[in-house]
Structures are given as structure tokens and as C-alpha cells.
Amino acid sequence: MTDTSPFIQWPPSLLPAEEDALTLLATTYALSHGLLYLPVPTSQPVPPAPPSAIHAPLTILPTPFPRHLFERVQRVQRVYSVLYARIAQDIPFLDRIMGEEGVAKVDDFVGPLWRGWKQLRDEGMAQPLQLGIYRSDYMLHAPPGSTDAISIKQVEFNTISSSFGSLSQLAAAMHRYMYASTQFFNTSKYFQSSNFPLNETTPGIARGIAEAHKAYSVKEAFVLFVVQEGERNVFDQRMIEYELLEKHSIHVVRLTFDETAERSVLDPTTKALKVKTDPYPDPIEISVVYYRAGYTPRDYPTPAQFATRVHIERSRAIKCPSIALQLAGGKKVQETLTHPGVLESFLLDRDRWGEEHVFDQADVDAVRETWVGMWGLDFNGNEGVRKAREGAAGLVLKPQREGGGNNVYTSDIPAFLDTLDLREREAWIAMEMILPPQDVQNYLMRAGMGERAILTDVVSELGIFGWALFGEGGQEKSRVKEQDAGWLLRTKGRDSNEGGVATGFSVLDSLLLVD
């Protein structure tokens, strides 16, 4: 059987009664197990206690995915985790790519972040340890007419607010339950228990935060979740909070940037971050700051929010991520890694990392195999723009942004290039489009659709979670403690370019592994 055969006909044919039965099982499971979203508020101010919830957007069936490609990106996650830990500690590299020599001089979001980090470096950093909770996102690549086997290519590497881990675990459990309950009416030979991989993202993410909390060495300290005002994806975050308390006896406090500014102080001697929050009479020391905000300019509407970010970064709390690690996740860094010798310098340099900490050539090759072609629009004078204009039909342009809705695609590229001046080009990269398999459909369902799923052509994006704790003693060669932490599958209609569930483009899905 070739790599393409599982995608020739999907999904299997369902009778109307079978579709109705699966829809009922999916929605009631989601509502019963916390696979939920807050609805769009209908009045202001939003009540402090949510009066209702809706099921998260989801698929009725799991989506087939080649087992060997899933296992391949699981294996390479360790390499990526160490790679980005090393990038975050390479100050000259980040200054050159993301600082005033590069992106920061033209990007009004990256600029204040980098300048705040530079200010703190000049003062002296209080906390060398850094925690990364990563998600490396991939899509299957199967260009039409190609005789090559299906491959898997990286979309991006996320270093801040890598979301939907908990809900993805629940989505996988939902499809396993539906298989146990109905065997999906024996409509496909691929519906077998061995093809539903376990997904333990919630304990994986919580374990990383717990390791950082332990390294902070103040057992009674709390973890601070920095969250967005009016967050609708609150249940995805709460699951991690519950796991921290129930399995690790670690308490969590949730604050927005503005609430953190109002309620937190730094101990002038120890630089401990302490917050005042009900119902506790005394300020609470914070061990770890876990950002579920701060990845988009919308989180920094005024200079005050940037000042709050610097205030937090100045503290002794371990940040997830630090400003440095957030900058390391920039698209310009992703593109720069493709330059000759750059990846090798982070993975193969024995003089730099020590004999026991270097990777081998096979690891480097495995990382490179996940990349598509990309270049900066500032490449070689006008060459980058010329290439992008000529190859626009097969490209996407990306800025230094997260959260969806920021990219420029194919036919929109030439007109967009006309709007960029020379300086602005430094903040954008061009990336070859990943072309997923055709002839794949699934049933997509959102709350408010009359509880009827829509059968449509789809593409899926796989995210592999991992965490890394690094920077002990402020030494670049320090050991990186890392672990995998589960996976996420998001599926969207084929006519949608963007992939974010929170932005309304995708639904939650799970894997059906095929050989």
C-alpha cells in the first residue's frame, strides 16, 4: 500500500441515522467532559462567573494520518526543544536577527519587547532559568501530480501561549469513546483501537510547569497564569490549573496584564514577584509566570502593557516564556535557521556545546527534512521581493506575529509587496506553500449550527507539544531538561488559509493512524 492510499476516500460513507448518532455522542461527550468554550458575550460587562458554556468546535470522525510521519515528528521534537533553548540563550544571534540590527528596528511589536529585554540585560537578569512550553506545527505535503511519497513539513514553531493542549487531549478521548461505543459502525477498516494514539497533553504541560516550580525552590509559591481579558478558551487553561493542584499540589492565580500591574510588587532585595489577590490577606510569591497572553500586539494596546511585561521579566520568577524565548520563536529566526551552517552551529559544534551535548548529522537531517523553502523579503537587495513576486502563486508571506489572521497568501502577494517600503521588508519572510493531500473530507461542527455537522473538504495541522527547562547558572552549555508533552490536531475547511481554533478558522480533531 502506498503512502497516499489512506487519503483516496475519506470519510467512509455514513447513513443519516449513523451521522445523527455520532453527532449526539460527540456533543454530549464534549459537554460532559469539559471540551468547552465560553460563548460570545451578549452583554457588557461580562459577568465574573460564566453563566453558560458551549462545546468547542470539533470533528465527528478522527482524521487519517500516516503513522510513520507522526512518529517521525515525535522523535524530532527533542531536537527542536534543545535547539530553541540554545537560540534563546544566544544573545548575539538574537540581537542580530530580532534586535535593532534586524526586526526590532522596523517592527513596532518586536521592537519594544527587544528593547525591554536589552534594558534588563544591562541591569542584570535576576533569573537565569527559562521554561519553554512549545508546540511545533506541521502539515502533510503531497503536491498534486507528484510521484514522491507524502512528506510532513513544519508550519511554525510556537514558543509562547501554545494553546489547545488540554482540549486536544479531550478530543482524542472523545473519538476513542465513540469508537468503543459504536466502532463507528464498522464503516472503515482503519477503525481499530491500535490506530487511536493516546494523548496526555494536560499532564505533560503541567509537568513542565511543576519542574520549573520545583527549581524555584519555594514550595508554597504560586504559579501565575497571565491571561487575556474576556478569554473564551478558559477551560483549556483551567485543565492545566487543576492538574497542577491535584497532581503537584501547586496553586495557580490568574491575572491579566493590567491586573498584574495593579496587584504585583517586586521585593527590592530578592526580586521576588509577589501578587495581592483575594482571598489571601498577604501578597503571594510567584514561582513561574505562564503566559497565555502577550503573543499579539492586541495584548499591548498602550506602553503600559509593555512596561508590565518588563516588570515581570525583571523578577526572580521563572518565565514561560522569557522575552528572549518569545523572540526566538520569531518567523525571521525560523528563516535564518535555513541558512547554510546556522542549524549546524546550534546542534553540531563540539567546541561550543561539549562532546556530550552535541547531536549527530542524522538529527540535523531530520530537522531539515521538515522544512520548506523560505527566505527573507530583504534577501540580497531586491532579490527577495522579486522571487516572491514571481513565485506568488505558491507562496505565503509571514510577519513576526502569532494568533492567526496575519499572513498574506498567493494572489494577494503582488499587491501587498507594492505597499512595503525597504525597511519593512526586514520583518517579513516568504515561505513555500505546504500542499496537503486532496480528497480528504470530514464532518465539522460548531455550536450554534443547529447541531448538524457539515461534510466538507478539509486539511489538518498537527501540533507536537514539548517543554524544556534550561539556563541554570546562566550558562549556555547548561543541561536542557526536556520532555514531549502530547499533540494537537486541528482541521479546517480546505478553502481556509489560517489554522487557529481560537480565531474561528479550525476545529479540534484527533488522529487515526494508518500504515
Coordinates of C-alpha atoms in Angstrom, one line a residue:
M1 CA 0.0 0.0 0.0
T2 CA 1.4 3.4 -0.9
D3 CA 1.5 6.5 1.4
T4 CA -1.4 8.1 -0.5
S5 CA -4.0 5.3 -0.3
P6 CA -5.5 6.2 3.2
F7 CA -6.5 9.6 1.7
I8 CA -8.1 8.4 -1.5
Q9 CA -11.6 8.1 0.1
W10 CA -12.3 9.7 3.5
P11 CA -14.5 9.7 5.3
P12 CA -16.4 6.4 4.9
S13 CA -20.0 6.7 4.0
L14 CA -22.4 7.2 6.9
L15 CA -26.1 6.7 6.8
P16 CA -28.1 9.7 8.1
A17 CA -29.1 7.8 11.2
E18 CA -25.4 6.9 11.9
E19 CA -24.4 10.5 11.4
D20 CA -27.1 11.7 13.8
A21 CA -26.0 9.1 16.4
L22 CA -22.3 10.1 16.2
T23 CA -23.2 13.8 16.4
L24 CA -25.2 13.2 19.5
L25 CA -22.3 11.2 21.1
A26 CA -19.7 13.8 20.2
T27 CA -21.6 16.8 21.5
T28 CA -22.8 15.1 24.7
Y29 CA -19.3 13.8 25.4
A30 CA -17.9 17.2 24.9
L31 CA -20.4 18.9 27.2
S32 CA -19.9 16.2 29.8
H33 CA -16.1 16.2 29.9
G34 CA -15.2 19.9 29.6
L35 CA -14.4 20.0 25.9
L36 CA -15.9 23.5 26.1
Y37 CA -15.7 27.2 25.1
L38 CA -17.3 30.2 26.5
P39 CA -19.9 31.7 24.2
V40 CA -19.5 35.1 22.7
P41 CA -20.8 37.5 25.4
T42 CA -24.2 39.1 24.7
S43 CA -23.9 41.8 27.3
Q44 CA -21.4 44.1 28.9
P45 CA -19.9 44.0 31.4
V46 CA -19.2 40.3 31.2
P47 CA -20.3 38.6 34.5
P48 CA -17.3 37.3 36.6
A49 CA -18.8 33.8 36.7
P50 CA -19.8 32.4 33.3
P51 CA -23.5 31.6 33.1
S52 CA -23.1 29.1 30.3
A53 CA -20.7 27.2 28.0
I54 CA -20.8 25.7 24.6
H55 CA -18.9 22.7 23.1
A56 CA -15.7 23.5 21.4
P57 CA -15.7 23.2 17.5
L58 CA -14.9 19.6 16.7
T59 CA -15.0 16.9 14.1
I60 CA -17.4 13.9 14.2
L61 CA -14.7 11.5 12.9
P62 CA -11.0 11.3 13.5
T63 CA -8.7 12.1 10.6
P64 CA -6.3 9.6 9.0
F65 CA -2.6 10.3 9.3
P66 CA 0.4 8.3 8.3
R67 CA 1.8 6.6 11.4
H68 CA 5.4 6.8 10.4
L69 CA 5.2 10.5 9.8
F70 CA 3.5 11.1 13.2
E71 CA 6.3 9.0 14.9
R72 CA 9.0 10.9 13.0
V73 CA 7.9 14.3 14.2
Q74 CA 7.5 13.0 17.7
R75 CA 11.2 11.9 17.6
V76 CA 12.4 15.2 16.3
Q77 CA 10.7 17.2 19.0
R78 CA 13.6 16.6 21.4
V79 CA 16.0 18.2 18.9
Y80 CA 13.7 21.2 18.4
S81 CA 13.3 21.7 22.1
V82 CA 17.0 21.8 22.7
L83 CA 17.6 23.9 19.5
Y84 CA 15.2 26.7 20.7
A85 CA 16.6 26.6 24.2
R86 CA 20.0 27.3 22.7
I87 CA 18.7 30.0 20.5
A88 CA 17.1 31.8 23.4
Q89 CA 20.5 31.9 25.2
D90 CA 22.4 33.1 22.2
I91 CA 22.3 36.9 22.8
P92 CA 24.4 38.0 19.9
F93 CA 22.3 35.9 17.5
L94 CA 19.0 37.2 18.7
D95 CA 20.4 40.8 18.7
R96 CA 21.4 40.4 15.1
I97 CA 18.2 38.8 13.9
M98 CA 15.5 40.2 16.1
G99 CA 17.2 43.3 17.6
E100 CA 18.0 46.8 16.4
E101 CA 20.2 45.3 13.7
G102 CA 17.2 43.4 12.4
V103 CA 13.5 43.1 13.0
A104 CA 13.2 45.4 16.1
K105 CA 14.1 48.5 14.1
V106 CA 11.1 48.1 11.8
D107 CA 8.5 46.2 13.8
D108 CA 6.5 48.1 16.4
F109 CA 5.7 44.9 18.3
V110 CA 9.1 43.2 18.4
G111 CA 10.9 46.5 19.0
P112 CA 9.5 47.3 22.5
L113 CA 10.0 43.6 23.5
W114 CA 13.6 43.6 22.4
R115 CA 14.4 47.0 23.9
G116 CA 12.8 45.9 27.3
W117 CA 15.0 42.7 27.2
K118 CA 18.1 44.8 26.4
Q119 CA 17.4 47.1 29.3
L120 CA 17.1 44.2 31.7
R121 CA 20.3 42.6 30.4
D122 CA 22.1 45.9 31.1
E123 CA 20.6 45.9 34.7
G124 CA 21.5 42.2 35.3
M125 CA 18.9 39.4 35.0
A126 CA 17.6 38.1 38.3
Q127 CA 16.6 34.7 37.0
P128 CA 18.7 32.7 34.5
L129 CA 16.3 29.7 34.3
Q130 CA 13.8 29.7 31.5
L131 CA 10.8 27.5 30.7
G132 CA 9.6 26.8 27.3
I133 CA 6.3 25.1 26.5
Y134 CA 6.5 24.5 22.8
R135 CA 4.3 23.4 20.0
S136 CA 5.8 22.5 16.6
D137 CA 3.1 22.7 13.9
Y138 CA 3.2 20.5 10.8
M139 CA 1.1 19.7 7.7
L140 CA 1.2 16.8 5.3
H141 CA 2.8 17.7 2.0
A142 CA 1.5 16.0 -1.2
P143 CA 1.9 18.2 -4.3
P144 CA -0.7 17.3 -7.0
G145 CA 0.8 15.2 -9.7
S146 CA 4.0 14.4 -7.7
T147 CA 5.2 10.8 -7.6
D148 CA 7.0 11.4 -4.3
A149 CA 5.7 9.9 -1.2
I150 CA 3.7 12.1 1.2
S151 CA 6.0 14.0 3.5
I152 CA 5.5 16.2 6.5
K153 CA 6.6 19.8 6.7
Q154 CA 6.8 22.4 9.5
V155 CA 4.5 25.3 9.5
E156 CA 6.0 27.1 12.5
F157 CA 7.5 26.6 16.0
N158 CA 5.5 28.2 18.8
T159 CA 7.3 29.4 21.9
I160 CA 4.5 31.4 23.6
S161 CA 0.9 30.6 24.6
S162 CA 0.9 27.2 22.9
S163 CA -2.8 26.5 23.3
F164 CA -5.4 23.8 23.0
G165 CA -3.3 21.1 24.6
S166 CA -6.0 20.2 27.2
L167 CA -8.9 20.3 24.7
S168 CA -6.9 18.2 22.2
Q169 CA -6.5 15.5 24.8
L170 CA -10.2 15.6 25.3
A171 CA -10.9 15.5 21.6
A172 CA -8.8 12.3 21.3
A173 CA -10.5 10.8 24.2
M174 CA -13.9 11.6 22.7
H175 CA -13.1 9.8 19.5
R176 CA -11.8 6.8 21.4
Y177 CA -15.0 6.7 23.4
M178 CA -17.1 6.9 20.2
Y179 CA -15.1 4.0 18.7
A180 CA -15.6 1.9 21.9
S181 CA -19.3 2.8 21.8
T182 CA -20.1 2.2 18.1
Q183 CA -16.9 1.1 16.3
F184 CA -18.0 3.9 14.0
F185 CA -20.5 1.3 12.7
N186 CA -17.6 -0.7 11.1
T187 CA -17.5 1.8 8.2
S188 CA -13.7 1.6 7.7
K189 CA -11.0 -1.0 8.2
Y190 CA -8.9 1.7 9.8
F191 CA -11.2 2.0 12.8
Q192 CA -9.1 -0.2 15.1
S193 CA -8.1 0.5 18.8
S194 CA -4.4 0.4 17.9
N195 CA -4.9 3.3 15.5
F196 CA -6.1 5.7 18.2
P197 CA -2.9 7.1 19.8
L198 CA -3.1 8.2 23.5
N199 CA -2.8 11.9 24.1
E200 CA -1.7 13.1 27.5
T201 CA -1.1 16.8 26.9
T202 CA -2.5 18.1 30.1
P203 CA -0.2 16.2 32.4
G204 CA 2.7 16.8 30.0
I205 CA 2.3 20.6 30.1
A206 CA 1.7 20.6 33.9
R207 CA 4.8 18.5 34.4
G208 CA 6.9 21.1 32.7
I209 CA 5.5 23.9 34.9
A210 CA 5.9 21.7 38.0
E211 CA 9.6 21.2 37.2
A212 CA 10.1 24.9 36.9
H213 CA 8.2 25.4 40.2
K214 CA 10.4 22.9 41.9
A215 CA 13.6 24.6 40.5
Y216 CA 12.4 27.9 42.0
S217 CA 12.7 26.2 45.5
V218 CA 9.9 28.0 47.3
K219 CA 7.3 25.2 47.8
E220 CA 4.5 27.5 49.0
A221 CA 4.8 29.8 46.0
F222 CA 2.0 30.0 43.4
V223 CA 2.1 29.9 39.6
L224 CA 0.8 33.0 37.8
F225 CA -1.2 32.5 34.6
V226 CA -1.2 35.8 32.6
V227 CA -4.4 35.7 30.6
Q228 CA -6.3 37.8 28.2
E229 CA -9.3 39.9 29.2
G230 CA -12.5 38.1 28.2
E231 CA -10.8 34.8 27.4
R232 CA -13.2 32.3 25.8
N233 CA -10.7 29.4 25.8
V234 CA -10.7 29.3 29.6
F235 CA -11.4 25.6 30.0
D236 CA -8.2 24.6 28.1
Q237 CA -6.3 26.7 30.7
R238 CA -8.3 25.5 33.7
M239 CA -7.5 21.9 33.0
I240 CA -3.8 22.6 33.4
E241 CA -4.6 24.5 36.6
Y242 CA -6.5 21.6 38.1
E243 CA -3.7 19.2 37.1
L244 CA -1.1 21.4 38.9
L245 CA -3.1 21.4 42.1
E246 CA -4.4 17.8 42.1
K247 CA -1.1 16.1 41.0
H248 CA 1.6 18.5 42.1
S249 CA -0.1 20.5 45.0
I250 CA 0.7 23.8 43.2
H251 CA -1.7 26.6 43.4
V252 CA -2.5 29.0 40.5
V253 CA -3.6 32.6 40.3
R254 CA -4.9 34.1 37.0
L255 CA -4.4 37.8 36.2
T256 CA -4.5 39.9 33.1
F257 CA -1.6 42.2 32.2
D258 CA -3.5 45.2 33.7
E259 CA -4.4 43.3 36.9
T260 CA -0.8 42.2 37.3
A261 CA 0.4 45.8 37.1
E262 CA -2.1 46.8 39.8
R263 CA -1.6 43.9 42.2
S264 CA 2.1 42.9 41.9
V265 CA 5.3 44.2 43.5
L266 CA 8.9 43.2 43.4
D267 CA 10.8 42.6 46.6
P268 CA 13.7 45.1 46.3
T269 CA 16.2 42.7 47.8
T270 CA 15.3 39.3 46.4
K271 CA 13.4 40.4 43.2
A272 CA 10.7 38.0 44.2
L273 CA 7.4 38.7 42.3
K274 CA 4.5 39.0 44.7
V275 CA 0.8 39.5 43.9
K276 CA -2.1 40.5 46.0
T277 CA -5.3 38.5 45.3
D278 CA -8.4 37.5 47.1
P279 CA -9.0 35.7 49.4
Y280 CA -5.4 35.8 50.6
P281 CA -4.5 38.5 53.2
D282 CA -0.8 38.7 52.3
P283 CA 1.0 39.0 49.0
I284 CA 1.7 35.6 47.3
E285 CA 5.1 34.9 45.9
I286 CA 5.2 33.7 42.3
S287 CA 7.4 30.8 41.2
V288 CA 6.5 30.6 37.5
V289 CA 4.8 33.0 35.1
Y290 CA 2.9 31.1 32.4
Y291 CA 1.8 33.3 29.6
R292 CA -1.5 32.6 27.8
A293 CA -1.4 36.2 26.6
G294 CA 1.4 38.5 25.3
Y295 CA 1.8 37.0 21.9
T296 CA -0.1 39.6 19.9
P297 CA 0.0 43.4 19.7
R298 CA -3.6 43.4 20.8
D299 CA -2.3 42.4 24.3
Y300 CA -0.2 45.6 24.4
P301 CA -2.6 48.5 23.5
T302 CA -0.5 51.0 25.3
P303 CA 3.1 51.3 26.5
A304 CA 1.8 50.3 30.0
Q305 CA 1.4 46.7 29.0
F306 CA 5.0 46.5 27.6
A307 CA 6.1 48.1 30.9
T308 CA 4.3 45.3 32.8
R309 CA 6.0 42.7 30.7
V310 CA 9.4 44.2 31.6
H311 CA 8.3 44.4 35.3
I312 CA 7.5 40.7 35.3
E313 CA 10.8 39.9 33.4
R314 CA 12.8 41.8 36.0
S315 CA 11.6 39.5 38.7
R316 CA 13.1 36.2 40.0
A317 CA 10.1 34.2 38.9
I318 CA 10.8 31.7 36.1
K319 CA 9.1 33.0 32.9
C320 CA 7.3 30.7 30.4
P321 CA 8.4 32.1 28.1
S322 CA 11.1 34.7 28.7
I323 CA 11.2 37.6 26.3
A324 CA 14.3 36.0 24.8
L325 CA 12.5 32.7 24.1
Q326 CA 9.5 34.6 22.7
L327 CA 11.9 36.4 20.3
A328 CA 13.5 33.1 19.4
G329 CA 10.1 31.9 18.1
G330 CA 10.0 34.7 15.5
K331 CA 9.5 33.8 11.9
K332 CA 12.7 35.6 11.0
V333 CA 14.6 33.1 13.3
Q334 CA 12.8 30.2 11.6
E335 CA 14.0 31.5 8.2
T336 CA 17.6 32.3 9.4
L337 CA 17.9 28.7 10.6
T338 CA 17.7 27.6 6.9
H339 CA 20.9 29.5 6.0
P340 CA 24.0 27.4 5.4
G341 CA 25.7 26.4 8.6
V342 CA 23.3 28.1 11.1
L343 CA 21.5 24.9 12.2
E344 CA 24.8 23.1 12.5
S345 CA 26.2 25.8 14.7
F346 CA 23.5 25.1 17.3
L347 CA 23.5 21.3 17.1
L348 CA 26.9 20.0 15.9
D349 CA 29.5 22.4 17.3
R350 CA 31.5 20.4 19.8
D351 CA 33.7 23.3 21.0
R352 CA 30.6 25.3 21.8
W353 CA 28.3 22.7 23.4
G354 CA 30.7 20.0 24.6
E355 CA 31.1 16.4 23.3
E356 CA 28.2 15.1 25.5
H357 CA 25.7 17.7 24.3
V358 CA 26.0 17.7 20.5
F359 CA 23.6 15.9 18.2
D360 CA 24.6 13.8 15.2
Q361 CA 24.2 14.5 11.5
A362 CA 21.1 12.3 11.4
D363 CA 19.3 14.7 13.8
V364 CA 20.3 17.7 11.7
D365 CA 19.0 16.0 8.6
A366 CA 15.7 15.0 10.4
V367 CA 15.1 18.7 11.3
R368 CA 16.0 19.9 7.7
E369 CA 13.6 17.4 6.2
T370 CA 10.7 19.1 7.9
W371 CA 11.4 22.5 6.2
V372 CA 10.1 24.0 3.1
G373 CA 11.9 26.7 1.1
M374 CA 11.9 30.2 2.7
W375 CA 13.7 33.4 2.5
G376 CA 13.5 37.0 3.8
L377 CA 12.0 39.7 1.7
D378 CA 15.1 41.7 2.4
F379 CA 17.3 39.0 0.8
N380 CA 20.1 40.3 -1.4
G381 CA 18.7 43.8 -2.1
N382 CA 15.6 43.4 -4.2
E383 CA 16.1 39.7 -4.9
G384 CA 13.8 38.5 -2.1
V385 CA 10.9 40.6 -3.3
R386 CA 11.5 39.7 -6.9
K387 CA 11.4 36.0 -6.1
A388 CA 8.2 36.4 -4.0
R389 CA 6.5 38.3 -6.8
E390 CA 7.4 35.8 -9.5
G391 CA 6.5 32.8 -7.3
A392 CA 3.5 34.3 -5.6
A393 CA 1.1 31.5 -6.7
G394 CA 3.0 29.0 -4.5
L395 CA 3.9 31.2 -1.5
V396 CA 2.7 32.6 1.8
L397 CA 4.2 35.8 3.4
K398 CA 4.6 35.8 7.2
P399 CA 5.3 38.6 9.6
Q400 CA 6.6 38.3 13.2
R401 CA 3.1 37.5 14.6
E402 CA 1.2 34.7 16.3
G403 CA -2.5 34.0 16.7
G404 CA -3.8 33.7 13.2
G405 CA -5.0 36.2 10.6
N406 CA -1.6 37.8 9.9
N407 CA -0.3 36.1 6.7
V408 CA -0.6 37.1 3.1
Y409 CA -1.3 34.3 0.6
T410 CA -0.7 33.7 -3.2
S411 CA -2.8 36.0 -5.3
D412 CA -2.8 38.8 -2.7
I413 CA 1.0 38.9 -2.6
P414 CA 1.9 41.1 -5.5
A415 CA -0.3 44.0 -4.4
F416 CA 0.9 43.6 -0.8
L417 CA 4.5 43.8 -1.9
D418 CA 3.8 47.1 -3.5
T419 CA 2.8 48.5 -0.1
L420 CA 6.1 47.6 1.6
D421 CA 9.0 50.0 1.8
L422 CA 12.6 48.9 2.0
R423 CA 12.7 48.9 5.8
E424 CA 9.5 47.0 6.3
R425 CA 10.8 44.1 4.2
E426 CA 13.1 43.0 7.1
A427 CA 10.1 42.0 9.2
W428 CA 8.6 39.6 6.6
I429 CA 9.6 36.2 5.2
A430 CA 8.4 34.3 2.2
M431 CA 7.6 30.6 2.6
E432 CA 6.7 27.9 0.0
M433 CA 3.1 26.7 0.5
I434 CA 2.6 23.3 2.0
L435 CA 0.2 21.3 -0.2
P436 CA -1.8 18.8 1.8
P437 CA -3.4 15.7 0.3
Q438 CA -6.6 16.1 -1.6
D439 CA -9.8 14.1 -1.5
V440 CA -10.0 14.2 2.3
Q441 CA -13.3 15.3 3.9
N442 CA -14.7 15.3 7.4
Y443 CA -17.7 16.4 9.3
L444 CA -17.1 19.7 11.0
M445 CA -19.4 21.0 13.8
R446 CA -19.7 24.2 15.8
A447 CA -22.1 25.1 18.5
G448 CA -25.0 27.2 17.1
M449 CA -25.1 25.3 13.7
G450 CA -28.3 23.6 14.7
E451 CA -26.2 20.7 15.9
R452 CA -25.7 19.5 12.3
A453 CA -22.3 18.7 11.1
I454 CA -21.1 19.9 7.7
L455 CA -19.3 17.5 5.4
T456 CA -16.6 19.4 3.6
D457 CA -13.1 19.1 2.1
V458 CA -10.5 19.6 4.8
V459 CA -6.9 20.0 5.6
S460 CA -5.3 19.2 9.0
E461 CA -2.5 20.6 11.0
L462 CA -0.6 18.5 13.6
G463 CA 1.0 20.1 16.6
I464 CA 3.6 18.3 18.7
F465 CA 4.0 19.7 22.3
G466 CA 7.1 19.6 24.4
W467 CA 8.7 21.5 27.2
A468 CA 12.2 22.5 28.1
L469 CA 13.7 23.9 31.3
F470 CA 17.2 25.5 30.8
G471 CA 19.6 28.2 31.6
E472 CA 20.9 27.0 35.0
G473 CA 23.6 29.3 36.2
G474 CA 23.2 31.5 33.2
Q475 CA 25.4 29.1 31.2
E476 CA 24.8 28.4 27.5
K477 CA 26.2 24.9 27.9
S478 CA 23.9 24.1 30.8
R479 CA 21.8 20.9 30.5
V480 CA 18.4 21.3 28.9
K481 CA 15.8 19.2 30.7
E482 CA 13.1 18.4 28.2
Q483 CA 10.1 16.1 27.6
D484 CA 7.5 15.5 24.9
A485 CA 4.0 16.6 26.0
G486 CA 1.4 15.3 23.7
W487 CA -0.2 16.5 20.5
L488 CA -2.9 18.5 18.8
L489 CA -4.8 18.0 15.6
R490 CA -6.7 21.0 14.1
T491 CA -8.8 20.6 11.0
K492 CA -10.3 23.3 8.8
G493 CA -12.2 23.7 5.5
R494 CA -9.8 23.4 2.6
D495 CA -10.7 27.0 1.5
S496 CA -9.4 28.5 4.7
N497 CA -5.8 29.6 4.8
E498 CA -5.5 30.2 8.5
G499 CA -5.3 27.5 11.2
G500 CA -6.2 28.9 14.6
V501 CA -9.1 27.4 16.5
A502 CA -9.4 30.5 18.7
T503 CA -9.6 32.7 15.7
G504 CA -12.5 30.7 14.3
F505 CA -10.8 29.0 11.3
S506 CA -10.3 25.5 12.6
V507 CA -12.0 22.8 14.7
L508 CA -10.5 20.2 17.1
D509 CA -9.8 16.8 15.7
S510 CA -7.8 13.7 16.6
L511 CA -5.5 11.2 14.8
L512 CA -6.4 7.9 13.2
L513 CA -3.0 6.4 12.4
V514 CA -2.7 4.5 9.2
D515 CA 0.1 2.4 7.7

